XYZ file of C-alpha atoms in Angstrom:
346
model
C 122.390 -15.211 -95.744
C 121.830 -14.604 -92.054
C 118.561 -15.699 -90.516
C 116.612 -13.312 -88.296
C 117.798 -15.146 -85.189
C 121.485 -14.990 -86.158
C 121.646 -11.320 -87.163
C 123.607 -8.913 -85.017
C 120.708 -6.469 -85.041
C 117.855 -8.979 -85.243
C 115.015 -9.668 -82.769
C 117.343 -10.522 -79.883
C 119.180 -7.213 -80.308
C 115.870 -5.277 -80.414
C 114.629 -7.028 -77.257
C 117.906 -6.300 -75.482
C 117.787 -2.616 -76.430
C 114.181 -2.304 -75.248
C 115.046 -4.023 -71.971
C 118.172 -1.940 -71.406
C 116.971 1.493 -72.492
C 113.188 1.358 -72.868
C 112.523 2.037 -69.186
C 114.820 5.030 -69.078
C 113.506 8.577 -69.439
C 113.828 9.637 -73.108
C 116.535 12.167 -72.261
C 118.715 9.302 -71.018
C 118.379 7.217 -74.164
C 120.609 7.317 -77.208
C 119.157 9.396 -80.053
C 119.393 6.324 -82.289
C 117.064 4.375 -79.970
C 114.099 4.472 -82.376
C 116.300 3.227 -85.207
C 117.437 0.407 -82.973
C 114.017 -0.852 -81.883
C 111.091 0.320 -84.033
C 109.686 -2.089 -86.604
C 109.652 0.564 -89.333
C 113.459 0.746 -89.145
C 114.047 -2.984 -89.498
C 115.272 -2.482 -93.114
C 117.995 -0.204 -91.708
C 119.085 -2.901 -89.259
C 119.068 -5.572 -91.991
C 121.214 -3.328 -94.188
C 123.658 -2.691 -91.347
C 123.937 -6.433 -90.771
C 124.655 -6.988 -94.444
C 127.396 -4.368 -94.477
C 129.088 -5.734 -91.361
C 129.015 -9.245 -92.838
C 131.317 -7.942 -95.577
C 133.987 -6.887 -93.076
C 136.504 -9.118 -91.276
C 134.879 -10.511 -88.131
C 137.052 -8.607 -85.596
C 136.368 -5.344 -87.436
C 132.645 -6.094 -87.697
C 132.468 -6.889 -83.980
C 134.105 -3.578 -83.099
C 131.749 -1.722 -85.436
C 128.722 -3.440 -83.915
C 129.831 -2.646 -80.364
C 130.306 1.069 -81.037
C 127.733 1.761 -83.764
C 124.752 2.781 -81.620
C 126.546 5.422 -79.589
C 125.325 8.896 -80.470
C 128.796 10.144 -81.394
C 129.423 7.148 -83.656
C 126.148 6.286 -85.341
C 126.004 8.655 -88.306
C 129.748 8.720 -89.082
C 129.719 4.905 -89.033
C 126.618 4.697 -91.239
C 128.135 7.100 -93.784
C 131.384 5.117 -93.706
C 129.575 1.840 -94.397
C 127.407 3.515 -97.044
C 130.512 4.776 -98.823
C 131.838 1.217 -98.983
C 128.488 0.004 -100.329
C 128.455 2.743 -102.987
C 131.937 1.722 -104.125
C 130.951 -1.943 -104.345
C 127.902 -1.075 -106.433
C 130.305 0.363 -108.983
C 131.836 -3.071 -109.422
C 134.957 -2.683 -107.303
C 136.186 -4.480 -104.234
C 137.014 -2.518 -101.102
C 139.294 -3.165 -98.147
C 138.519 -1.431 -94.871
C 141.387 0.460 -93.217
C 144.171 -1.269 -95.100
C 147.544 -0.363 -93.632
C 149.676 1.923 -95.796
C 152.760 2.580 -93.709
C 151.530 4.625 -90.760
C 148.221 5.581 -92.421
C 144.967 3.683 -92.815
C 142.601 5.221 -95.377
C 138.995 4.304 -94.641
C 138.672 2.310 -97.879
C 141.191 1.019 -100.366
C 139.464 0.311 -103.690
C 140.746 -2.751 -105.558
C 140.046 -4.225 -108.977
C 139.125 -7.813 -109.806
C 142.716 -8.940 -109.320
C 142.984 -7.297 -105.896
C 145.200 -4.499 -107.177
C 144.620 -1.124 -105.447
C 143.145 1.466 -107.805
C 142.088 4.279 -105.428
C 142.241 5.508 -101.846
C 139.024 6.745 -100.224
C 138.635 8.763 -97.056
C 135.199 9.459 -95.532
C 134.013 12.603 -93.782
C 130.623 13.189 -92.178
C 129.114 16.622 -91.702
C 127.803 16.799 -88.135
C 125.894 19.462 -86.182
C 127.743 22.023 -84.117
C 129.071 20.864 -80.770
C 126.345 20.616 -78.150
C 123.486 20.178 -80.616
C 122.934 16.515 -79.762
C 122.744 17.254 -76.027
C 120.235 20.070 -76.597
C 118.057 17.904 -78.826
C 118.058 15.157 -76.202
C 117.158 17.622 -73.431
C 114.195 19.066 -75.347
C 113.113 15.549 -76.234
C 112.951 14.748 -72.526
C 110.491 17.603 -71.960
C 108.468 16.563 -75.014
C 108.026 13.084 -73.578
C 107.007 14.415 -70.159
C 104.342 16.662 -71.663
C 102.864 13.784 -73.667
C 101.596 12.459 -70.332
C 99.276 15.458 -69.877
C 95.804 14.343 -71.089
C 95.034 17.571 -72.950
C 95.441 17.328 -76.767
C 96.931 20.712 -77.644
C 100.066 21.885 -79.437
C 102.619 24.099 -77.689
C 105.733 25.903 -78.844
C 108.386 27.824 -76.920
C 108.388 31.597 -77.129
C 111.870 33.025 -77.167
C 113.905 36.176 -77.213
C 114.640 36.935 -80.857
C 118.313 37.522 -79.998
C 119.008 33.808 -79.792
C 117.539 30.328 -79.371
C 116.238 29.365 -75.919
C 118.485 27.173 -73.821
C 117.366 23.596 -73.297
C 116.048 22.724 -69.804
C 117.877 20.205 -67.668
C 116.018 17.172 -66.327
C 115.042 18.809 -63.022
C 113.734 21.916 -64.770
C 111.831 19.807 -67.309
C 110.109 17.931 -64.463
C 109.027 21.208 -62.830
C 107.804 22.602 -66.169
C 105.720 19.487 -66.786
C 104.134 19.820 -63.343
C 103.313 23.494 -63.909
C 101.876 22.917 -67.379
C 99.765 20.003 -66.168
C 98.103 22.228 -63.566
C 97.634 25.062 -66.048
C 96.257 22.949 -68.900
C 93.841 21.081 -66.631
C 92.656 24.348 -65.093
C 89.222 25.678 -66.203
C 90.874 29.009 -66.963
C 91.500 29.554 -70.681
C 95.083 30.581 -71.336
C 97.164 30.941 -74.477
C 100.526 31.504 -72.787
C 102.026 29.517 -69.930
C 105.075 30.610 -67.947
C 107.282 28.273 -65.994
C 110.916 28.264 -64.887
C 111.733 31.272 -67.051
C 110.170 29.783 -70.199
C 107.004 30.878 -71.987
C 104.975 28.238 -73.804
C 102.423 29.304 -76.408
C 99.191 27.530 -77.294
C 99.141 27.191 -81.072
C 95.987 27.887 -83.044
C 94.865 26.480 -86.374
C 95.256 29.409 -88.809
C 92.108 28.346 -90.679
C 89.754 28.229 -87.700
C 91.518 30.248 -85.023
C 90.885 27.416 -82.582
C 93.527 25.533 -80.657
C 95.272 22.938 -82.796
C 94.333 19.355 -81.935
C 97.131 16.854 -82.518
C 96.558 13.154 -83.032
C 96.357 11.250 -79.773
C 95.230 12.443 -76.372
C 98.389 14.055 -74.967
C 99.977 17.479 -75.093
C 102.421 17.947 -77.947
C 105.359 20.305 -77.576
C 107.134 21.239 -80.803
C 110.491 22.378 -79.398
C 113.179 24.447 -81.096
C 114.829 22.238 -83.676
C 118.371 23.270 -82.653
C 119.188 23.042 -86.365
C 117.705 26.332 -87.529
C 119.965 28.512 -89.616
C 121.743 29.009 -92.904
C 122.895 25.796 -94.562
C 126.307 25.880 -96.215
C 128.653 23.284 -97.680
C 131.719 25.339 -96.806
C 132.422 23.421 -93.553
C 132.331 20.184 -95.552
C 134.738 21.612 -98.122
C 137.105 22.553 -95.298
C 136.913 19.005 -93.877
C 137.600 17.547 -97.327
C 140.685 19.723 -97.676
C 141.909 18.462 -94.296
C 141.556 14.896 -95.552
C 143.476 15.764 -98.712
C 146.261 17.395 -96.702
C 146.641 14.240 -94.618
C 146.633 11.728 -97.479
C 148.060 13.598 -100.494
C 151.629 12.377 -99.926
C 150.489 8.761 -99.596
C 148.353 8.989 -102.739
C 151.262 10.511 -104.665
C 153.721 7.868 -103.453
C 151.296 5.027 -104.262
C 150.404 6.567 -107.634
C 146.691 6.287 -106.800
C 143.801 8.743 -107.064
C 142.556 10.145 -103.771
C 138.778 10.340 -103.275
C 136.775 11.748 -100.390
C 133.332 10.305 -99.701
C 131.216 12.882 -97.889
C 127.799 12.765 -96.252
C 125.817 14.292 -93.419
C 123.926 12.999 -90.423
C 120.177 13.417 -89.962
C 120.557 16.435 -87.655
C 121.910 18.698 -90.377
C 120.103 20.026 -93.421
C 123.026 19.754 -95.797
C 122.484 18.054 -99.126
C 124.113 17.397 -102.470
C 122.571 20.556 -103.924
C 124.443 22.675 -101.381
C 127.729 21.075 -102.426
C 126.885 21.592 -106.104
C 126.066 25.264 -105.498
C 129.411 25.765 -103.790
C 131.289 23.988 -106.583
C 129.554 26.045 -109.256
C 129.527 29.358 -107.407
C 125.744 29.666 -107.672
C 124.263 32.559 -105.688
C 121.734 30.677 -103.583
C 121.047 30.790 -99.873
C 119.177 28.025 -98.099
C 118.039 27.877 -94.497
C 116.384 25.234 -92.391
C 113.963 25.749 -89.555
C 111.016 24.012 -87.972
C 107.571 24.862 -86.667
C 108.961 25.310 -83.168
C 111.752 27.721 -84.116
C 111.283 31.347 -83.137
C 114.940 32.195 -83.718
C 116.386 31.338 -87.113
C 119.873 32.812 -87.403
C 122.065 35.748 -86.585
C 122.473 38.223 -89.493
C 124.563 36.895 -92.352
C 126.381 39.068 -94.917
C 125.747 37.775 -98.427
C 126.970 39.255 -101.692
C 124.797 37.792 -104.489
C 127.251 39.109 -107.066
C 130.222 37.332 -105.499
C 128.948 34.032 -104.106
C 131.426 31.647 -102.462
C 132.906 29.020 -104.723
C 135.055 26.033 -103.897
C 137.714 24.626 -106.210
C 138.834 21.097 -105.442
C 142.557 20.697 -104.742
C 144.492 19.115 -107.602
C 145.379 16.087 -105.451
C 141.680 15.236 -105.075
C 140.188 13.061 -107.826
C 136.655 13.918 -106.819
C 133.953 13.753 -104.154
C 131.534 10.875 -103.724
C 128.434 12.303 -102.003
C 126.694 9.618 -99.930
C 122.995 9.934 -99.116
C 122.087 9.251 -95.480
C 118.892 7.305 -96.158
C 118.284 3.919 -97.756
C 119.340 2.878 -100.330
C 122.329 5.092 -99.411
C 123.148 6.024 -102.983
C 126.425 7.641 -103.948
C 126.703 10.524 -106.433
C 130.028 11.304 -108.076
C 131.372 14.826 -108.439
C 134.682 14.730 -110.368
C 137.531 17.169 -110.122
C 138.102 18.264 -113.739
C 141.639 19.375 -112.842
C 142.663 16.304 -110.835
C 146.325 15.358 -111.092
C 145.318 11.683 -110.902
C 141.770 11.042 -112.132
C 139.614 8.297 -110.663
C 139.191 4.971 -112.511
C 136.337 5.213 -115.076
C 134.155 2.691 -113.251
C 134.068 4.826 -110.125
C 132.740 7.852 -111.966
C 129.461 6.227 -113.043
């Protein structure tokens, strides 16, 4: 077992991350910064260390070097969590074993080292640009925290679409304008700056301005995740994986499994996948306190809900949760040409 001083993501790593990124403005930090440095996320870092210790050293070193990049973090976590879920079922796993010109993410092996299944991993991620918008709003949030007036603000927006995120220069000007306005003796409930309107939020019970914990101004920005949640994009990604690996699985005589999960900036869950598999007429949406725009109109026929049928070459889907203990839940394909080994279906 690694000691705290020898871990890849132990105290030395935390100190290095704080020294390298802690002085930067929040908008210039990786979104995984809190996970990398805060004490409350130490169990995550211990778990990541444990998973990397199970990989060959060169592979683990590459993983460790790339893991904390925004574009890599959640896909890598889901990939490692899929391997952990397979091990918990009593099987061994080999990472990116070479099969001709292809390298499935995991090759599942039995106690004798014989391959018994091929597993590819796909991670549902937000739409392109979401990460950059979240980071930009976060930069303004951090600037406004420096204003010593404990109130809660949201962004008013045109109902035709979500407001665009301010760049760093605009955020700096907004913070200057709001500081002057909030410290002014004039009572205002709306503040305009750089084309944005910020609203002072009131407690619905008292009608008075909400008072957040702490002494700074709190902006609850648009979540950039508001909208209808659907598993159909995940189903499409799974089918792409099947199309790529079906010939290999057939030639090897092995069941093909896709492990799927989502990163923290989507609202997708196992229930959404189950609804799509069963053709259940449900609609779910996610939005936050700071969202004034939820979604463009969506046509829904409750009498003909979408339903996804797994391709015959797919043995099933292993849904991987994106929070500790990163459990895996099996959804079999009842019409699979090559079913998964019994132990994997537990």
